[in-house]
Amino acid sequence: MAVKEKYNAALLIVLSILIVVMAEDPYRYFQWHITYGDIYPMGVKQQGILINKMFPGPEIRCVTNDNLIINVFNHLDEPFLISWAGIQNRKNSFQDGVYGTTCPIPPGKNFTYALQVKDQIGSFYYFPSLGFHKAAGGFGAIRISSRPLIPVPFPPPADDYTVLIGDWYKTNHKALRAQLDNGGKLPFPDVILINGRASGAKLNVQPGKTYRLRISNVGLRNSLNFRIQNHMMKLVEVEGRHTIQTQFSSLDVHVGQSYSVIVTANQPAKDYYIVVSSRFTPQTLITGGVLHYSNSAGAVSGPLPDVPDPMSWSLNQARSIRTNLTAGGPRPNPQGSYHYGMINVTRTIRLVTSAGQIQGKPRYAVNRASFYPSDTPLKLADYFKIDGVYKPGSISDHPTSGALFPMTSVLQADHRAFVEIVFQNWDNIVQSWHFDGYSFFVVGMEFGKWSTASRKIYNLNDAVSRCTVQVYPRSWTAIYVALDNVGMWNLRSELWERQYLGQQLYMRVYTTSTSLRDEYQIPKNALLCGRAIGHHK
């Protein structure tokens, strides 16, 4: 009997070890070399930022909960960082790749990011976050597939295409940066690119089959409209959220946003225009590509497909994008099982943007505070308890009157608070806002001034959850967000000139707990800079 008990105990130990090994989430390894190189997006040579000699950079393909180990070698002549738009880096803002959390990679050095796409699916992208590098390239797509056996609310497509769109300058990124540093403003962009090209983009299809297009606006300043001649697009996913499957003939994609659509090749066999054009701009930029049927009987022809002009059309399209409550997400339980509309809001934060001057140079601000980076990443100052780097609560959570002022802007917020954030835009352009580390519910948007009475029109049932949202001219947008991710998180304008000149802040989501359940320790390989040099990890 004793022998049998020992055998059973040994068997249990072996099974336990096997379960732990089998349960560990997979690892995917990448080695990236960041270099300058010649690119030809407009048909003439420019200096671009390449990743492994590629422009755009290599696509990251992974599955929910995968661990991504990305070793980045910086061969540029200046510091470099990569950030991961939409990747939440749960409990680990050290890996976020913006200057408020991560020391830049010095020239000639490398840093290995360790990310986990915990409980995420969908379409996202990465980009260089420092020094206006984004204007030279260094960006690429991220796609996170559902785990096997997790249902997806549409049949598998015949193919899955990445479509990176964005406005582009022929001017070198260093010259653009110097223009802003010297008190100038950026000119209107030169072209729009589709997957790094101003012309010649092609998507191949076979008649009768369906295709998934993952569309991301990786540009610097302009909202863009995407459309395909004579073809409808069925929206299925927005930044990791399965949506009600609405059909659109064209889709507004604001700066920093990502969408997935399904297109069926159900038209007569020929080639069709793919059109991307700027929205609500003084002049309209247009670029084109081709949807090519495998049995095409002719080249593209006819007029380019048009897009409705009124701002109200775009606003109504945005409000029509809603969550598919019955579909599963990264987990098998339905997306609608989280009833955000029944949770009590614990705090309202009102953010009003403005423009002005500081020391005779143009600056942009949020609640009058124009962000200036400190000499030390804020997260490192937090971790090592370095005084004088920033002050929690240095930006008000509601608008005040007066002139712009320089500040390393940090909002203090409690872990597990459920907050309402209202963005008020009094400018005559479409703004776009991104919140690192989070996905939020877009509960309302409307023309005019927000007031407490505006809550009467909030969508408290099936609002889309996403990480980047637009705010129309002289309008407001309201979001709900559960602050369940401890860390230092960047909340920024996606209009890159404005972000660079101060229209951003950090939210310090804080808890007194030191448990790894709430936040991970600083990575052992973390780079140290500024006043963090000499501290022990």
Coordinates of C-alpha atoms in Angstrom, one line a residue:
M1 CA 0.0 0.0 0.0
A2 CA 2.9 2.3 0.9
V3 CA 4.5 1.7 -2.5
K4 CA 1.2 2.5 -4.3
E5 CA 0.8 5.7 -2.3
K6 CA 4.4 6.7 -3.2
Y7 CA 3.7 5.9 -6.8
N8 CA 0.6 8.0 -6.8
A9 CA 2.4 10.9 -5.1
A10 CA 5.2 10.8 -7.7
L11 CA 2.6 10.7 -10.5
L12 CA 0.8 13.7 -9.1
I13 CA 4.2 15.6 -9.0
V14 CA 5.0 14.7 -12.6
L15 CA 1.5 15.7 -13.7
S16 CA 1.7 19.0 -11.8
I17 CA 5.0 19.8 -13.6
L18 CA 3.5 18.9 -17.0
I19 CA 0.5 21.1 -16.3
V20 CA 2.7 24.1 -15.4
V21 CA 4.9 23.5 -18.5
M22 CA 1.9 23.2 -20.8
A23 CA 0.1 26.2 -19.2
E24 CA 3.0 28.6 -19.8
D25 CA 2.2 31.0 -22.5
P26 CA 4.3 30.7 -25.7
Y27 CA 7.3 32.9 -26.4
R28 CA 8.1 34.6 -29.7
Y29 CA 11.6 36.0 -30.3
F30 CA 12.5 38.9 -32.5
Q31 CA 15.8 40.7 -33.3
W32 CA 15.5 44.1 -34.8
H33 CA 18.3 46.3 -36.2
I34 CA 17.3 50.0 -36.5
T35 CA 19.2 51.8 -39.3
Y36 CA 19.0 54.7 -41.7
G37 CA 18.5 53.7 -45.3
D38 CA 17.3 54.8 -48.7
I39 CA 13.6 54.6 -49.3
Y40 CA 11.5 55.7 -52.3
P41 CA 7.9 56.3 -51.1
M42 CA 7.4 59.1 -53.6
G43 CA 9.5 57.6 -56.3
V44 CA 12.6 59.7 -55.3
K45 CA 15.2 58.8 -52.8
Q46 CA 14.7 59.8 -49.1
Q47 CA 16.5 58.8 -45.9
G48 CA 14.2 56.6 -43.9
I49 CA 14.4 54.7 -40.6
L50 CA 14.4 50.9 -41.4
I51 CA 13.9 47.9 -39.2
N52 CA 15.9 44.9 -40.5
K53 CA 16.2 46.9 -43.8
M54 CA 12.4 47.1 -44.1
F55 CA 10.1 50.1 -44.6
P56 CA 7.5 49.7 -43.1
G57 CA 9.0 47.5 -40.5
P58 CA 8.3 43.8 -40.0
E59 CA 4.9 42.7 -38.9
I60 CA 4.4 41.2 -35.5
R61 CA 2.0 38.2 -35.7
C62 CA 1.1 36.6 -32.4
V63 CA -1.7 35.0 -30.4
T64 CA -3.5 36.1 -27.2
N65 CA -1.3 35.9 -24.2
D66 CA 1.9 35.3 -26.2
N67 CA 5.2 36.7 -24.7
L68 CA 7.1 38.8 -27.2
I69 CA 10.9 39.2 -26.7
I70 CA 12.1 41.9 -29.0
N71 CA 15.8 42.7 -29.0
V72 CA 16.2 46.2 -30.5
F73 CA 19.7 47.3 -31.7
N74 CA 20.0 51.1 -32.3
H75 CA 22.4 51.9 -35.2
L76 CA 21.1 55.5 -35.6
D77 CA 23.1 58.5 -34.5
E78 CA 20.7 59.5 -31.8
P79 CA 18.7 57.8 -29.0
F80 CA 15.7 55.7 -30.1
L81 CA 12.6 54.1 -28.5
I82 CA 9.7 52.0 -29.9
S83 CA 6.2 52.1 -28.4
W84 CA 3.4 49.7 -28.9
A85 CA 0.1 51.5 -29.7
G86 CA -2.7 49.5 -28.1
I87 CA -0.6 46.9 -26.4
Q88 CA -1.6 47.3 -22.8
N89 CA 1.6 45.9 -21.1
R90 CA -0.5 44.8 -18.1
K91 CA 1.2 45.7 -14.8
N92 CA 4.3 46.7 -16.7
S93 CA 4.5 50.3 -17.9
F94 CA 8.3 49.9 -17.8
Q95 CA 8.0 48.3 -21.2
D96 CA 5.8 51.0 -22.8
G97 CA 8.5 52.6 -24.8
V98 CA 7.8 56.2 -24.3
Y99 CA 10.2 58.6 -22.6
G100 CA 8.0 58.9 -19.4
T101 CA 8.5 55.2 -18.7
T102 CA 11.6 54.0 -20.5
C103 CA 15.1 55.3 -21.0
P104 CA 16.1 55.7 -24.7
I105 CA 18.4 53.2 -26.3
P106 CA 21.7 55.0 -26.9
P107 CA 23.3 54.9 -30.3
G108 CA 25.3 51.7 -30.7
K109 CA 23.4 49.9 -27.9
N110 CA 20.5 47.5 -27.6
F111 CA 17.6 46.9 -25.3
T112 CA 15.3 43.8 -25.1
Y113 CA 11.6 44.5 -24.6
A114 CA 9.6 41.8 -22.9
L115 CA 5.9 42.3 -23.7
Q116 CA 2.9 40.1 -23.1
V117 CA -0.3 40.5 -25.1
K118 CA -2.3 39.5 -22.1
D119 CA -6.0 39.0 -22.8
Q120 CA -5.8 40.9 -26.1
I121 CA -6.8 40.3 -29.7
G122 CA -7.0 42.5 -32.7
S123 CA -5.2 45.0 -34.9
F124 CA -2.5 47.4 -33.7
Y125 CA 0.8 48.9 -34.6
Y126 CA 4.2 50.0 -33.2
F127 CA 6.1 53.2 -33.9
P128 CA 9.2 55.2 -32.8
S129 CA 8.2 57.5 -30.0
L130 CA 11.2 59.9 -29.8
G131 CA 12.6 62.8 -31.7
F132 CA 10.1 62.9 -34.5
H133 CA 11.4 59.6 -35.8
K134 CA 7.9 58.6 -36.8
A135 CA 8.2 61.0 -39.7
A136 CA 11.0 58.8 -41.1
G137 CA 9.4 55.4 -40.7
G138 CA 10.2 52.8 -38.0
F139 CA 6.6 51.7 -37.8
G140 CA 4.9 48.4 -38.5
A141 CA 1.8 46.4 -37.8
I142 CA 0.8 44.1 -34.9
R143 CA -1.9 41.5 -35.3
I144 CA -3.0 39.4 -32.3
S145 CA -5.0 36.3 -33.3
S146 CA -7.5 34.6 -31.1
R147 CA -6.4 31.4 -29.4
P148 CA -7.6 28.1 -30.9
L149 CA -11.1 27.1 -29.9
I150 CA -12.0 30.7 -29.0
P151 CA -14.9 31.5 -31.5
V152 CA -14.5 34.4 -33.9
P153 CA -17.8 36.0 -35.1
F154 CA -17.1 35.7 -38.8
P155 CA -15.8 32.9 -41.1
P156 CA -12.1 32.6 -41.7
P157 CA -11.2 34.9 -44.6
A158 CA -9.3 33.7 -47.7
D159 CA -6.5 36.1 -46.8
D160 CA -5.7 38.7 -44.2
Y161 CA -4.1 42.0 -45.4
T162 CA -2.3 44.7 -43.5
V163 CA -3.0 48.2 -44.8
L164 CA -0.9 51.0 -43.2
I165 CA -2.0 54.4 -44.3
G166 CA -0.7 57.8 -43.3
D167 CA 0.3 61.3 -44.5
W168 CA 4.0 61.8 -45.3
Y169 CA 6.6 64.4 -45.8
K170 CA 9.5 64.4 -48.2
T171 CA 11.4 66.5 -45.8
N172 CA 13.9 64.8 -43.5
H173 CA 12.6 64.2 -39.9
K174 CA 15.5 66.1 -38.5
A175 CA 14.6 69.2 -40.5
L176 CA 11.0 68.9 -39.5
R177 CA 12.0 68.6 -35.8
A178 CA 14.3 71.6 -36.1
Q179 CA 11.5 73.6 -37.7
L180 CA 9.4 72.9 -34.6
D181 CA 12.2 73.5 -32.1
N182 CA 12.9 76.9 -33.7
G183 CA 9.3 78.1 -33.3
G184 CA 7.9 77.1 -36.7
K185 CA 5.0 74.9 -37.7
L186 CA 4.8 72.0 -40.0
P187 CA 3.7 72.5 -43.6
F188 CA 0.9 70.6 -45.1
P189 CA 2.0 67.0 -45.9
D190 CA 3.2 66.0 -49.3
V191 CA 1.4 62.7 -49.9
I192 CA -0.5 59.8 -48.4
L193 CA 1.2 56.4 -48.3
I194 CA -0.3 53.0 -48.5
N195 CA 2.1 50.4 -47.0
G196 CA 5.0 52.8 -47.6
R197 CA 4.1 53.8 -51.1
A198 CA 2.4 56.8 -52.7
S199 CA 1.4 54.7 -55.7
G200 CA 1.4 51.1 -56.8
A201 CA -0.3 49.5 -53.8
K202 CA -2.2 46.3 -54.9
L203 CA -4.4 43.8 -53.1
N204 CA -5.0 40.5 -55.0
V205 CA -8.4 38.8 -54.6
Q206 CA -10.2 35.8 -56.1
P207 CA -13.8 36.1 -57.2
G208 CA -16.4 35.1 -54.6
K209 CA -14.0 35.0 -51.7
T210 CA -13.8 37.3 -48.6
Y211 CA -10.8 39.1 -47.3
R212 CA -9.9 40.8 -44.0
L213 CA -8.2 44.2 -44.2
R214 CA -6.5 45.6 -41.1
I215 CA -6.3 49.3 -41.7
S216 CA -4.2 51.6 -39.4
N217 CA -3.6 55.3 -39.7
V218 CA 0.1 55.6 -38.8
G219 CA 0.4 59.2 -40.1
L220 CA 1.3 62.4 -38.4
R221 CA -1.6 64.8 -38.6
N222 CA -4.6 64.1 -40.9
S223 CA -7.7 62.0 -40.6
L224 CA -8.1 59.8 -43.7
N225 CA -10.9 58.1 -45.5
F226 CA -10.5 54.6 -46.9
R227 CA -12.7 53.2 -49.7
I228 CA -12.8 50.6 -52.5
Q229 CA -14.6 51.3 -55.7
N230 CA -18.0 49.4 -56.0
H231 CA -17.2 47.4 -52.8
M232 CA -18.8 47.5 -49.4
M233 CA -16.7 46.9 -46.3
K234 CA -18.1 45.1 -43.3
L235 CA -16.6 46.4 -40.0
V236 CA -15.7 43.5 -37.7
E237 CA -13.1 44.7 -35.2
V238 CA -11.8 48.0 -33.7
E239 CA -8.6 47.9 -31.8
G240 CA -9.2 44.6 -30.2
R241 CA -13.0 44.7 -29.9
H242 CA -15.4 42.8 -32.1
T243 CA -18.1 45.1 -33.4
I244 CA -21.6 45.0 -34.7
Q245 CA -21.0 44.1 -38.3
T246 CA -22.1 47.3 -40.1
Q247 CA -21.6 47.7 -43.8
F248 CA -19.8 50.9 -45.0
S249 CA -18.9 52.2 -48.4
S250 CA -16.1 54.3 -46.9
L251 CA -14.5 54.5 -43.5
D252 CA -13.0 57.5 -41.7
V253 CA -9.7 56.4 -39.9
H254 CA -8.4 59.1 -37.6
V255 CA -4.7 59.4 -36.7
G256 CA -3.6 56.5 -34.6
Q257 CA -6.7 54.4 -35.1
S258 CA -7.0 50.8 -36.4
Y259 CA -9.9 48.9 -37.9
S260 CA -10.6 45.5 -39.4
V261 CA -13.1 45.2 -42.3
I262 CA -14.2 42.2 -44.4
V263 CA -14.4 42.7 -48.1
T264 CA -16.1 40.3 -50.5
A265 CA -14.9 40.0 -54.1
N266 CA -18.4 40.0 -55.5
Q267 CA -18.1 42.4 -58.4
P268 CA -17.5 41.8 -62.2
A269 CA -14.0 40.6 -62.8
K270 CA -11.8 43.7 -63.4
D271 CA -9.6 46.0 -61.3
Y272 CA -11.0 48.5 -58.9
Y273 CA -9.6 51.7 -57.3
I274 CA -8.5 51.7 -53.7
V275 CA -8.7 55.3 -52.6
V276 CA -7.3 57.0 -49.4
S277 CA -7.9 60.8 -49.0
S278 CA -7.4 63.4 -46.3
R279 CA -10.5 64.6 -44.5
F280 CA -11.5 68.1 -43.4
T281 CA -8.3 69.7 -44.7
P282 CA -7.7 73.0 -46.6
Q283 CA -6.6 70.9 -49.6
T284 CA -7.4 67.3 -50.3
L285 CA -4.6 64.7 -50.6
I286 CA -5.5 61.6 -52.5
T287 CA -3.6 58.4 -53.2
G288 CA -4.7 55.2 -54.8
G289 CA -4.1 51.5 -55.2
V290 CA -5.7 48.6 -57.0
L291 CA -8.0 45.8 -55.9
H292 CA -7.0 43.2 -58.5
Y293 CA -9.3 40.2 -59.3
S294 CA -7.3 37.1 -60.3
N295 CA -9.5 36.8 -63.5
S296 CA -9.5 40.5 -64.2
A297 CA -10.8 41.4 -67.6
G298 CA -9.7 45.1 -67.5
A299 CA -7.7 47.8 -65.8
V300 CA -9.2 50.3 -63.3
S301 CA -11.7 52.7 -64.9
G302 CA -14.4 55.2 -64.2
P303 CA -14.5 58.0 -61.6
L304 CA -12.9 57.6 -58.2
P305 CA -15.4 56.7 -55.5
D306 CA -16.5 59.8 -53.6
V307 CA -16.9 60.3 -49.9
P308 CA -19.6 62.4 -48.1
D309 CA -18.3 65.8 -47.1
P310 CA -20.3 66.8 -44.0
M311 CA -18.7 66.5 -40.7
S312 CA -22.0 65.2 -39.4
W313 CA -21.7 62.2 -41.7
S314 CA -18.4 61.3 -40.0
L315 CA -19.7 61.9 -36.5
N316 CA -22.7 59.7 -37.2
Q317 CA -20.5 56.9 -38.6
A318 CA -18.4 57.1 -35.5
R319 CA -21.4 56.8 -33.2
S320 CA -22.7 53.8 -35.2
I321 CA -19.6 51.8 -34.3
R322 CA -20.7 49.6 -31.4
T323 CA -19.6 46.5 -29.6
N324 CA -20.9 43.0 -30.6
L325 CA -22.2 42.1 -27.1
T326 CA -22.7 38.4 -27.9
A327 CA -19.3 37.8 -29.5
G328 CA -16.4 36.5 -27.5
G329 CA -13.1 38.5 -27.3
P330 CA -9.8 37.2 -26.1
R331 CA -11.7 35.0 -23.7
P332 CA -14.7 32.7 -24.4
N333 CA -17.1 34.8 -22.3
P334 CA -19.2 37.3 -24.3
Q335 CA -17.9 40.9 -24.6
G336 CA -21.1 42.1 -23.2
S337 CA -20.6 40.3 -19.9
Y338 CA -18.8 43.4 -18.5
H339 CA -21.6 45.9 -17.8
Y340 CA -19.7 49.2 -17.8
G341 CA -22.8 51.3 -17.7
M342 CA -23.8 50.0 -14.3
I343 CA -20.6 51.0 -12.6
N344 CA -20.5 54.2 -10.5
V345 CA -18.2 56.8 -11.8
T346 CA -15.8 57.8 -9.0
R347 CA -14.2 60.8 -10.8
T348 CA -14.7 63.1 -13.8
I349 CA -11.7 64.5 -15.6
R350 CA -12.3 67.3 -18.1
L351 CA -9.4 68.0 -20.6
V352 CA -9.6 71.1 -22.7
T353 CA -6.9 71.7 -25.4
S354 CA -5.4 75.0 -26.3
A355 CA -2.7 76.7 -28.2
G356 CA -0.5 79.6 -27.4
Q357 CA 3.1 80.6 -26.9
I358 CA 5.8 80.0 -24.2
Q359 CA 9.0 82.1 -24.5
G360 CA 7.9 83.4 -27.9
K361 CA 7.5 79.9 -29.5
P362 CA 4.2 78.1 -30.4
R363 CA 3.1 75.4 -27.9
Y364 CA 0.1 73.3 -27.3
A365 CA -1.5 72.4 -24.0
V366 CA -4.0 70.4 -22.0
N367 CA -5.8 72.4 -19.3
R368 CA -3.2 75.1 -20.0
A369 CA -0.3 72.8 -19.1
S370 CA 2.2 72.3 -21.9
F371 CA 4.2 69.2 -21.4
Y372 CA 7.9 69.4 -21.1
P373 CA 9.8 66.1 -20.6
S374 CA 11.9 65.8 -17.4
D375 CA 15.6 64.7 -17.4
T376 CA 14.6 61.3 -16.0
P377 CA 11.7 59.0 -17.0
L378 CA 8.8 59.5 -14.6
K379 CA 8.4 55.8 -14.0
L380 CA 12.0 55.4 -12.9
A381 CA 11.7 58.4 -10.6
D382 CA 8.7 56.7 -9.1
Y383 CA 10.4 53.4 -8.6
F384 CA 13.6 54.8 -7.2
K385 CA 11.8 57.5 -5.2
I386 CA 13.8 60.3 -6.8
D387 CA 12.5 63.7 -5.7
G388 CA 12.1 66.7 -7.9
V389 CA 11.5 65.0 -11.2
Y390 CA 7.8 65.6 -11.3
K391 CA 4.9 66.4 -9.0
P392 CA 1.8 64.3 -8.9
G393 CA -1.3 66.4 -9.6
S394 CA 0.8 69.0 -11.5
I395 CA -2.1 69.3 -14.0
S396 CA -5.6 70.1 -13.0
D397 CA -8.4 67.6 -13.8
H398 CA -10.6 70.4 -15.0
P399 CA -10.0 73.5 -17.2
T400 CA -8.9 76.8 -15.8
S401 CA -8.4 80.2 -17.3
G402 CA -5.1 81.9 -18.0
A403 CA -2.0 81.6 -20.1
L404 CA -0.2 78.4 -21.0
F405 CA 2.5 77.3 -18.7
P406 CA 5.4 74.7 -18.9
M407 CA 5.0 71.6 -16.8
T408 CA 5.9 67.9 -16.6
S409 CA 2.2 67.1 -16.4
V410 CA 1.1 64.1 -14.3
L411 CA -2.4 63.4 -13.2
Q412 CA -2.6 61.2 -10.0
A413 CA -5.3 58.5 -10.0
D414 CA -6.3 55.7 -7.8
H415 CA -5.9 52.1 -8.9
R416 CA -9.3 50.5 -9.6
A417 CA -11.1 53.9 -9.9
F418 CA -13.7 54.1 -12.6
V419 CA -13.4 57.5 -14.3
E420 CA -15.1 59.6 -16.8
I421 CA -12.8 61.6 -19.1
V422 CA -14.2 64.4 -21.3
F423 CA -12.1 65.8 -24.1
Q424 CA -13.2 69.2 -25.2
N425 CA -11.9 70.5 -28.6
W426 CA -12.4 74.2 -29.4
D427 CA -10.1 74.0 -32.5
N428 CA -11.3 73.8 -36.1
I429 CA -9.5 70.5 -36.7
V430 CA -10.3 66.9 -35.8
Q431 CA -8.2 65.8 -32.8
S432 CA -7.2 62.3 -31.9
W433 CA -6.3 61.0 -28.5
H434 CA -4.6 57.8 -27.4
F435 CA -4.3 56.3 -23.9
D436 CA -1.4 53.9 -23.3
G437 CA -2.0 50.8 -21.1
Y438 CA -5.8 51.0 -21.5
S439 CA -8.9 50.3 -23.6
F440 CA -11.8 52.6 -22.8
F441 CA -15.5 52.9 -23.6
V442 CA -16.5 55.7 -26.0
V443 CA -19.8 56.6 -24.4
G444 CA -20.6 59.9 -26.2
M445 CA -19.5 62.5 -28.7
E446 CA -21.4 65.5 -30.0
F447 CA -20.9 69.0 -31.4
G448 CA -20.8 71.9 -28.9
K449 CA -19.8 72.2 -25.3
W450 CA -20.0 69.3 -22.8
S451 CA -22.1 69.7 -19.7
T452 CA -23.5 67.3 -17.1
A453 CA -26.7 67.2 -19.1
S454 CA -24.7 65.7 -22.0
R455 CA -24.7 62.4 -20.0
K456 CA -28.3 61.9 -21.0
I457 CA -27.2 60.9 -24.5
Y458 CA -24.4 58.5 -23.3
N459 CA -24.4 55.0 -24.7
L460 CA -24.3 52.9 -21.5
N461 CA -25.0 49.5 -23.2
D462 CA -22.8 48.7 -26.2
A463 CA -20.3 51.5 -26.7
V464 CA -17.1 50.4 -28.5
S465 CA -14.1 49.9 -26.4
R466 CA -10.8 51.1 -28.0
C467 CA -7.5 52.9 -27.2
T468 CA -7.6 55.9 -29.7
V469 CA -10.6 58.2 -30.1
Q470 CA -11.3 61.3 -32.3
V471 CA -12.7 64.6 -31.1
Y472 CA -14.4 66.6 -33.8
P473 CA -13.9 70.4 -34.2
R474 CA -15.8 72.4 -31.6
S475 CA -17.0 69.2 -30.1
W476 CA -16.6 66.9 -27.2
T477 CA -16.0 63.2 -26.7
A478 CA -16.5 61.3 -23.4
I479 CA -15.0 58.0 -22.4
Y480 CA -15.3 55.7 -19.4
V481 CA -12.2 53.8 -18.2
A482 CA -11.6 51.3 -15.4
L483 CA -8.2 52.2 -14.0
D484 CA -7.2 48.6 -13.4
N485 CA -3.6 48.8 -14.7
V486 CA -1.1 50.2 -12.3
G487 CA 1.7 52.3 -13.8
M488 CA 2.7 55.5 -15.5
W489 CA 0.7 55.9 -18.7
N490 CA 0.9 58.4 -21.5
L491 CA -2.3 60.2 -22.6
R492 CA -1.4 62.1 -25.7
S493 CA -2.5 63.8 -28.9
E494 CA -1.9 61.6 -31.9
L495 CA -1.4 64.8 -34.0
W496 CA 2.4 64.5 -33.8
E497 CA 3.3 68.2 -34.0
R498 CA 0.9 68.9 -31.1
Q499 CA 2.2 65.9 -29.1
Y500 CA 5.8 67.1 -29.6
L501 CA 5.0 70.6 -28.6
G502 CA 3.2 69.7 -25.4
Q503 CA -0.3 68.3 -25.9
Q504 CA 0.2 65.2 -23.7
L505 CA 0.3 64.2 -20.1
Y506 CA 0.9 61.1 -18.0
M507 CA -1.6 59.4 -15.7
R508 CA 0.0 57.9 -12.6
V509 CA -2.3 55.0 -11.7
Y510 CA -1.2 54.4 -8.1
T511 CA -1.6 51.9 -5.3
T512 CA 0.2 51.5 -2.0
S513 CA 0.4 47.8 -2.6
T514 CA 3.8 46.4 -3.5
S515 CA 2.4 43.0 -4.6
L516 CA 3.3 41.5 -7.9
R517 CA -0.4 40.9 -8.3
D518 CA -0.7 44.6 -9.0
E519 CA 2.6 45.6 -10.7
Y520 CA 5.8 43.9 -11.8
Q521 CA 9.2 44.9 -10.6
I522 CA 11.5 46.9 -12.8
P523 CA 13.1 44.7 -15.5
K524 CA 16.6 43.5 -14.7
N525 CA 17.8 44.8 -18.0
A526 CA 16.2 48.2 -17.7
L527 CA 18.4 51.1 -19.0
L528 CA 19.1 53.8 -16.5
C529 CA 19.4 57.5 -17.5
G530 CA 19.2 61.0 -16.0
R531 CA 19.0 61.0 -12.2
A532 CA 18.3 57.2 -12.2
I533 CA 21.9 56.5 -13.0
G534 CA 23.7 54.8 -10.1
H535 CA 20.5 53.3 -8.6
H536 CA 20.3 49.6 -8.1
K537 CA 17.6 47.6 -9.8

